[in-house]
Coordinates of C-alpha atoms in Angstrom, one line a residue:
M1377 CA 37.3 251.3 -118.7
V1378 CA 35.4 248.1 -118.3
A1379 CA 31.7 247.3 -118.3
G1380 CA 30.3 245.5 -115.5
P1381 CA 31.7 244.8 -112.0
A1382 CA 35.3 244.1 -112.3
R1383 CA 37.8 241.7 -110.7
L1384 CA 40.9 243.6 -109.9
L1385 CA 43.8 241.1 -109.0
D1386 CA 46.9 242.2 -107.3
L1387 CA 50.0 240.9 -108.9
T1388 CA 52.7 242.7 -107.4
R1389 CA 54.1 239.7 -105.6
S1390 CA 54.2 237.7 -108.6
V1391 CA 56.0 240.5 -110.7
S1392 CA 58.7 240.5 -107.9
R1393 CA 58.9 236.8 -108.2
L1394 CA 59.2 236.3 -111.9
G1395 CA 62.6 235.0 -113.4
R1396 CA 63.9 233.9 -109.9
G1397 CA 63.5 230.2 -109.9
P1398 CA 60.5 227.7 -109.5
M1399 CA 57.2 229.1 -108.1
T1400 CA 56.4 229.0 -104.5
G1401 CA 52.9 228.2 -103.2
I1402 CA 51.9 231.7 -102.9
D1403 CA 53.1 232.3 -106.7
R1404 CA 50.9 229.2 -107.8
V1405 CA 47.9 230.6 -105.9
E1406 CA 48.3 234.0 -107.8
A1407 CA 49.0 232.4 -111.1
A1408 CA 45.9 230.0 -110.6
W1409 CA 43.7 233.0 -109.9
A1410 CA 45.0 234.8 -113.0
A1411 CA 44.5 232.1 -115.2
E1412 CA 40.9 231.6 -114.0
L1413 CA 40.1 235.5 -114.1
V1414 CA 41.3 235.7 -117.7
K1415 CA 38.9 232.7 -118.7
Q1416 CA 35.8 234.2 -117.0
T1417 CA 33.5 236.5 -118.7
E1418 CA 33.5 239.2 -116.2
P1419 CA 36.1 242.2 -116.5
A1420 CA 39.3 241.1 -115.4
L1421 CA 42.1 243.5 -114.3
A1422 CA 45.7 243.2 -112.6
L1423 CA 47.3 245.8 -110.3
I1424 CA 51.1 246.2 -110.0
R1425 CA 52.9 248.3 -107.6
T1426 CA 56.1 249.7 -109.0
G1427 CA 58.8 252.0 -107.5
A1428 CA 57.0 255.0 -109.5
G1429 CA 53.5 254.2 -108.7
F1430 CA 50.9 251.6 -109.9
L1431 CA 50.4 249.7 -113.1
L1432 CA 47.0 248.5 -114.4
L1433 CA 46.9 245.6 -116.9
D1434 CA 43.8 244.2 -118.9
R1435 CA 42.8 241.0 -119.6
V1436 CA 45.1 240.4 -122.5
G1437 CA 48.2 241.8 -120.3
M1438 CA 47.3 239.7 -117.4
A1439 CA 47.4 236.6 -119.4
A1440 CA 50.6 237.5 -121.2
L1441 CA 52.4 238.6 -117.9
L1442 CA 52.8 235.2 -116.5
T1443 CA 53.3 233.5 -120.1
T1444 CA 55.7 235.8 -121.8
D1445 CA 59.5 235.5 -121.5
L1446 CA 61.2 238.5 -119.6
P1447 CA 63.0 240.9 -121.8
A1448 CA 66.7 240.6 -121.9
R1449 CA 67.2 244.2 -120.5
A1450 CA 65.3 246.1 -117.9
D1451 CA 64.2 249.8 -118.8
G1452 CA 65.9 252.7 -117.0
L1453 CA 63.3 253.2 -114.5
A1454 CA 63.3 249.6 -113.4
R1455 CA 66.9 249.5 -113.2
L1456 CA 67.0 252.7 -111.1
T1457 CA 64.5 251.1 -108.4
H1458 CA 65.7 247.5 -108.4
R1459 CA 69.3 247.7 -108.8
R1460 CA 69.8 244.7 -106.5
H1461 CA 67.3 242.6 -108.3
P1462 CA 67.8 242.2 -112.2
A1463 CA 65.2 239.8 -112.4
W1464 CA 62.5 241.9 -110.7
A1465 CA 63.5 244.9 -113.1
R1466 CA 63.1 242.9 -116.2
A1467 CA 59.7 241.7 -114.9
E1468 CA 58.6 245.3 -114.1
T1469 CA 59.7 246.5 -117.4
L1470 CA 57.4 243.7 -119.1
A1471 CA 54.5 244.7 -116.9
R1472 CA 55.0 248.4 -117.8
R1473 CA 55.0 247.2 -121.5
L1474 CA 51.7 245.5 -121.0
A1475 CA 50.1 248.1 -119.1
V1476 CA 46.9 250.0 -120.3
A1477 CA 47.0 252.8 -117.5
R1478 CA 49.4 253.9 -114.8
C1479 CA 49.6 256.4 -111.9
S1480 CA 51.5 257.8 -109.3
R1481 CA 51.2 256.2 -105.7
F1482 CA 48.6 259.2 -104.9
G1483 CA 46.4 258.4 -108.1
L1484 CA 45.1 254.9 -107.4
A1485 CA 41.6 255.6 -106.4
R1486 CA 41.2 258.0 -109.7
M1487 CA 42.6 255.3 -111.9
V1488 CA 40.4 252.5 -110.2
R1489 CA 37.3 254.8 -110.4
R1490 CA 38.2 255.4 -114.1
W1491 CA 38.6 251.9 -115.2
C1492 CA 36.0 250.0 -112.9
P1493 CA 33.1 252.5 -112.8
A1494 CA 30.7 249.6 -112.1
G1495 CA 32.5 248.4 -109.0
G1496 CA 33.7 245.1 -108.1
I1497 CA 36.3 243.7 -105.9
Y1498 CA 40.0 243.9 -105.3
L1499 CA 41.8 240.4 -104.7
N1500 CA 44.9 240.6 -102.5
L1501 CA 46.3 237.0 -102.4
G1502 CA 49.9 237.5 -101.6
H1503 CA 49.9 240.2 -99.1
A1504 CA 51.9 242.7 -101.1
N1505 CA 50.0 246.2 -100.7
L1506 CA 48.5 245.3 -97.4
V1507 CA 48.8 249.0 -96.1
P1508 CA 46.4 251.4 -95.1
R1509 CA 47.0 253.8 -97.8
T1510 CA 46.6 251.5 -100.8
L1511 CA 43.7 249.6 -99.3
R1512 CA 41.9 252.9 -98.6
Q1513 CA 42.4 254.1 -102.2
V1514 CA 41.0 251.0 -103.7
Q1515 CA 37.8 251.4 -101.6
R1516 CA 37.6 255.0 -102.5
G1517 CA 38.0 253.9 -106.1
G1518 CA 34.7 251.9 -105.4
L1519 CA 36.0 248.3 -105.0
K1520 CA 35.4 245.9 -102.0
V1521 CA 38.6 244.5 -100.5
T1522 CA 39.0 240.8 -100.4
V1523 CA 42.1 239.3 -98.6
L1524 CA 43.6 235.8 -98.4
I1525 CA 45.3 235.0 -95.1
H1526 CA 47.4 232.0 -95.5
D1527 CA 48.4 231.7 -91.9
T1528 CA 49.4 233.4 -88.8
I1529 CA 52.5 231.7 -88.1
P1530 CA 54.7 235.1 -87.5
L1531 CA 52.4 235.6 -84.5
D1532 CA 51.6 232.1 -83.4
H1533 CA 55.2 230.8 -83.5
P1534 CA 57.5 234.2 -83.5
D1535 CA 60.5 231.6 -82.9
L1536 CA 60.2 230.1 -86.2
V1537 CA 60.2 233.3 -88.4
R1538 CA 62.9 236.1 -89.1
V1539 CA 63.5 238.8 -86.5
G1540 CA 61.1 241.5 -87.2
S1541 CA 58.6 239.3 -89.1
P1542 CA 55.9 239.3 -86.2
D1543 CA 55.7 243.0 -86.1
A1544 CA 55.7 243.3 -89.8
F1545 CA 52.8 240.8 -90.1
R1546 CA 50.7 242.3 -87.4
R1547 CA 50.8 245.8 -89.1
K1548 CA 49.5 243.9 -92.3
L1549 CA 46.8 242.1 -90.2
A1550 CA 45.7 245.8 -88.7
A1551 CA 45.2 246.8 -92.1
V1552 CA 43.1 244.0 -93.0
V1553 CA 41.0 244.5 -89.9
Q1554 CA 40.6 248.0 -90.6
H1555 CA 39.8 247.8 -94.7
A1556 CA 38.9 244.2 -95.5
D1557 CA 35.2 243.8 -96.8
R1558 CA 35.9 239.9 -96.9
V1559 CA 38.8 237.7 -95.8
I1560 CA 39.6 234.2 -97.3
H1561 CA 40.8 231.5 -95.1
L1562 CA 42.1 228.1 -96.3
T1563 CA 40.9 225.6 -93.4
A1564 CA 38.7 226.0 -90.5
A1565 CA 41.9 225.4 -88.2
T1566 CA 43.6 228.7 -89.7
R1567 CA 40.2 230.6 -89.5
Q1568 CA 39.8 229.9 -85.8
L1569 CA 43.6 231.2 -85.5
T1570 CA 43.3 234.3 -87.6
E1571 CA 39.9 235.5 -86.5
G1572 CA 41.4 235.3 -82.9
H1573 CA 43.9 237.6 -83.8
F1574 CA 41.5 239.8 -85.6
A1575 CA 39.4 239.9 -82.4
R1576 CA 42.3 241.1 -80.5
L1577 CA 42.9 243.9 -83.0
G1578 CA 39.3 245.1 -82.6
R1579 CA 37.2 243.8 -85.6
V1580 CA 36.6 240.4 -87.4
P1581 CA 35.8 241.0 -91.0
P1582 CA 33.5 238.7 -93.0
G1583 CA 35.0 235.6 -94.1
C1584 CA 34.6 232.3 -95.9
T1585 CA 36.6 229.1 -96.0
A1586 CA 38.0 227.9 -99.4
P1587 CA 40.7 225.4 -99.3
L1588 CA 43.0 225.6 -102.4
G1589 CA 42.7 223.4 -105.2
V1590 CA 45.2 220.4 -105.6
M1591 CA 46.6 219.8 -109.0
P1592 CA 50.0 218.2 -109.0
A1593 CA 52.2 218.3 -111.9
R1594 CA 52.3 215.3 -114.6
P1595 CA 55.3 213.4 -113.4
D1596 CA 57.9 213.3 -116.2
P1597 CA 60.9 211.0 -115.6
A1598 CA 62.6 212.5 -118.6
A1599 CA 62.9 215.8 -116.5
L1600 CA 64.8 214.2 -113.6
P1601 CA 68.1 215.4 -112.8
A1602 CA 71.5 213.6 -112.9
G1603 CA 72.7 212.5 -109.8
P1604 CA 70.5 210.8 -107.5
T1605 CA 70.2 206.9 -107.9
L1606 CA 66.6 206.1 -107.9
S1607 CA 66.8 202.4 -108.2
R1608 CA 66.6 201.9 -104.5
P1609 CA 64.3 203.0 -101.9
Y1610 CA 64.4 206.7 -101.3
F1611 CA 62.2 209.2 -99.5
V1612 CA 61.4 213.1 -100.2
A1613 CA 61.1 216.1 -98.2
L1614 CA 59.5 218.9 -100.1
G1615 CA 59.7 222.6 -99.5
T1616 CA 61.7 225.6 -98.5
I1617 CA 64.3 224.8 -96.0
E1618 CA 63.5 226.9 -93.0
P1619 CA 63.0 226.4 -89.1
R1620 CA 59.4 225.7 -89.3
K1621 CA 60.0 222.8 -91.8
N1622 CA 62.0 220.9 -89.1
I1623 CA 64.5 219.4 -91.5
G1624 CA 66.8 219.1 -88.4
L1625 CA 64.8 216.3 -87.2
L1626 CA 65.3 214.5 -90.5
L1627 CA 68.8 214.8 -90.2
D1628 CA 68.8 213.3 -86.7
V1629 CA 66.8 210.4 -88.0
W1630 CA 69.2 209.6 -90.7
D1631 CA 72.0 209.8 -88.2
V1632 CA 70.4 206.8 -86.3
L1633 CA 69.5 204.8 -89.0
A1634 CA 71.7 201.6 -89.5
A1635 CA 71.4 201.5 -93.3
P1636 CA 70.0 204.7 -94.3
P1637 CA 68.2 205.1 -97.4
Q1638 CA 68.4 208.0 -99.8
L1639 CA 66.8 211.3 -98.5
L1640 CA 66.0 213.9 -101.0
L1641 CA 65.7 217.4 -99.7
I1642 CA 63.9 219.3 -102.6
G1643 CA 63.6 222.9 -102.1
A1644 CA 65.7 226.1 -101.8
R1645 CA 67.4 227.0 -98.7
G1646 CA 65.3 229.9 -96.9
W1647 CA 65.9 231.5 -93.7
A1648 CA 67.8 229.0 -91.6
G1649 CA 69.6 228.9 -88.4
A1650 CA 73.6 228.8 -88.8
D1651 CA 73.7 225.3 -87.1
L1652 CA 71.3 223.8 -89.5
L1653 CA 73.1 225.3 -92.5
A1654 CA 76.4 224.1 -91.0
R1655 CA 75.0 220.4 -90.8
L1656 CA 73.7 220.5 -94.3
D1657 CA 77.1 221.9 -95.6
A1658 CA 79.0 219.1 -93.8
L1659 CA 76.9 216.3 -95.7
P1660 CA 79.4 214.3 -97.9
P1661 CA 78.9 214.4 -101.7
G1662 CA 77.2 211.3 -102.8
G1663 CA 76.0 210.5 -99.3
A1664 CA 72.8 209.3 -98.3
I1665 CA 71.2 212.9 -98.3
T1666 CA 71.0 215.0 -101.2
E1667 CA 69.8 218.7 -101.6
L1668 CA 67.9 219.5 -104.9
N1669 CA 66.4 222.9 -105.9
G1670 CA 65.3 224.7 -108.9
L1671 CA 63.6 221.7 -110.4
P1672 CA 60.7 222.1 -112.6
D1673 CA 57.5 220.9 -111.6
D1674 CA 57.3 217.7 -113.8
A1675 CA 60.5 216.6 -112.3
V1676 CA 59.4 217.1 -108.6
A1677 CA 56.1 215.2 -109.3
A1678 CA 58.1 212.3 -110.7
L1679 CA 60.4 212.1 -107.8
L1680 CA 57.6 212.4 -105.4
A1681 CA 55.6 209.7 -107.3
G1682 CA 58.6 207.3 -106.9
A1683 CA 59.3 207.9 -103.2
R1684 CA 58.6 205.4 -100.5
A1685 CA 57.0 208.3 -98.6
L1686 CA 56.9 212.1 -98.2
L1687 CA 58.5 213.0 -94.9
F1688 CA 56.7 216.3 -93.6
P1689 CA 57.8 216.9 -89.9
S1690 CA 56.7 220.7 -90.4
L1691 CA 56.0 222.3 -87.1
A1692 CA 53.4 224.9 -88.4
E1693 CA 51.4 225.1 -91.6
G1694 CA 48.8 227.2 -93.1
Y1695 CA 47.7 224.6 -95.4
G1696 CA 50.3 222.1 -96.2
L1697 CA 50.3 221.5 -99.9
P1698 CA 53.2 218.9 -100.2
P1699 CA 51.1 216.3 -98.3
L1700 CA 48.2 217.0 -100.5
E1701 CA 50.2 216.5 -103.6
A1702 CA 51.7 213.4 -102.3
A1703 CA 48.2 212.0 -101.4
A1704 CA 46.9 213.0 -105.0
L1705 CA 49.8 210.8 -106.3
G1706 CA 49.2 207.9 -103.9
V1707 CA 52.3 208.4 -102.1
P1708 CA 52.2 207.9 -98.1
V1709 CA 52.9 210.7 -95.9
L1710 CA 54.8 210.7 -92.5
A1711 CA 53.8 213.8 -90.7
L1712 CA 53.3 215.7 -87.3
K1713 CA 49.6 215.7 -86.3
L1714 CA 49.1 219.4 -87.0
P1715 CA 45.2 220.6 -86.9
V1716 CA 45.6 221.7 -90.5
I1717 CA 47.1 218.4 -91.6
H1718 CA 44.5 216.2 -89.8
E1719 CA 41.5 218.8 -91.3
T1720 CA 42.5 218.3 -94.9
L1721 CA 43.9 214.6 -95.0
G1722 CA 42.3 213.0 -92.2
D1723 CA 43.8 209.6 -91.4
Y1724 CA 45.8 209.4 -94.7
P1725 CA 49.2 210.2 -93.1
V1726 CA 51.2 208.2 -90.6
Y1727 CA 51.3 210.8 -87.7
L1728 CA 54.5 210.6 -85.5
N1729 CA 55.9 212.6 -82.7
D1730 CA 58.3 215.4 -83.3
S1731 CA 60.4 214.8 -80.4
N1732 CA 60.9 211.0 -81.1
R1733 CA 63.5 210.6 -83.7
Y1734 CA 63.4 206.7 -83.3
S1735 CA 59.6 206.4 -83.9
W1736 CA 60.5 208.0 -87.3
A1737 CA 63.3 205.8 -88.0
T1738 CA 61.3 202.9 -87.2
K1739 CA 58.6 203.7 -89.6
I1740 CA 61.3 204.6 -92.3
E1741 CA 62.7 201.2 -91.9
E1742 CA 59.4 199.6 -92.0
L1743 CA 58.7 201.2 -95.4
V1744 CA 62.1 200.5 -96.8
Q1745 CA 61.5 196.8 -96.1
T1746 CA 58.0 196.3 -97.1
T1747 CA 57.1 195.5 -100.8
E1748 CA 54.1 197.2 -100.7
R1749 CA 55.1 201.2 -101.1
A1750 CA 51.7 202.4 -99.6
G1751 CA 51.1 201.7 -96.1
Q1752 CA 48.2 204.1 -95.3
T1753 CA 46.9 204.7 -99.1
D1754 CA 43.9 202.8 -98.4
A1755 CA 42.5 205.8 -96.8
R1756 CA 40.5 207.5 -99.3
I1757 CA 40.5 211.3 -99.4
V1758 CA 38.5 214.0 -101.4
L1759 CA 40.9 216.3 -102.6
P1760 CA 40.0 219.8 -103.0
T1761 CA 39.5 221.6 -106.4
W1762 CA 40.2 225.0 -107.9
E1763 CA 36.7 225.2 -108.9
A1764 CA 35.3 224.8 -105.5
H1765 CA 37.7 227.4 -104.2
F1766 CA 36.8 230.0 -106.8
N1767 CA 33.2 229.4 -106.4
A1768 CA 33.4 229.9 -102.6
V1769 CA 35.4 233.2 -103.2
L1770 CA 33.3 234.6 -105.8
S1771 CA 30.0 233.6 -104.7
P1772 CA 28.0 236.4 -102.9
A1773 CA 28.6 236.9 -99.5

C-alpha cells in the first residue's frame, strides 16, 4: 500500500523485450519514465502482465527491473508460458522475484485499489494491455488512464505494415477511445491524425502534446565494431529495416553513384518484403554497403557523429528520433519532408523527393566532396527535453 496518489507505470512491454538486444525507441521511452518516476517523491509502482495474471512492483523493484542481470534460468511458470522466448521467460522470472503483489487476470481492480487507495494515474506507454478488460479494471481500481499514442501508421499507411496490423491497432484505439482519461501525443501533426481517428470511433479523449526528450548517448570510438573503414567519408541510415523506412531507395541511390561512399545500415532487420531482403542478401561482403546491428548506444553515437550525414528517407513516422539525435550531434540530415520531421526540426534537414534517386545521389556526392561536413547545421533548433515532456504529462489536465 502506498500513501498519496500513485503513478502506476505499465512495463509489460519492457519485460517482453529484456535480454533481446538493443532497446527500441519505445523501450527507451518506458525506461526514461521508469527512471523518472523512481526519482520523484510521489508513490511509484509498475504493472506487468504475465501468463498467470499481473505482477506489481514497488519503487525499488521498478529500479531493479531495468538494471539487474536476468537470471540464468527461468522459473517453471515462465518456461511454461514462454517456451519459444527464453529471454522473455527469464525476464518474467526476474519480475516475479521483485514483485510485492500479484493477482489473477480477474483480480487487478482489487489489487490496484489495495495498493493505490488514494487513486492516481495509470501510464500505458507501450501499447501492451490496451484492451477493454484491463483498462476497465484499472479504472475500477480508482486510477485515471493515461495512454501514449506514438502514431497511427497502421491506419494511415496499411501498405507499410504487416498484414493484420491495421485491424489489431484499430481495436487498441477503440479501447483508448472508450477508456482513456488522457492521451499523450508527441507532435501536433500526429495529434491531428490520431484525434481524427478518435472522432471516427466516436469520442476524442482529452490530450496533451509532449515531445519526447532527446539525449543521445556519448560517442565512444572504443566501442566501434571491427569491419567498416571509417577513414573515408561514410553515411548512416539508422533504424529497423522495414518497408516504411524506405531502405530500398538508398539501395537505388547507391546503384547510380559513380564512386559510392560507404553506407552503414545500422539496425536489425524487421518485417521487410522478400525483394528488399533479397537485395540486402546479395550485397557483396566488403562492398560499399554494410549492415550493422546489435551495437551498443555509444558505438551507434560514435558512428553517427562521424558520418557525413544521416540518411532518413522514411515514408511515415510518429516522431522521428534518429534525425533529432543526429541534430543533437551536429550531423546533417537528408530526409523526406514529413510533417513530423518539419515540425520537430524545421529547416535543419535537407529535404529531398522520395521518387528521385538522382537528387539524393547529387546531394550525397556534394557531401562527399565538401571539406565542410555540415551543410545545413547553421540552422539552429531547440531540442526537446525529457523534463518538459514529464512536466507536460504530469501537470494537471
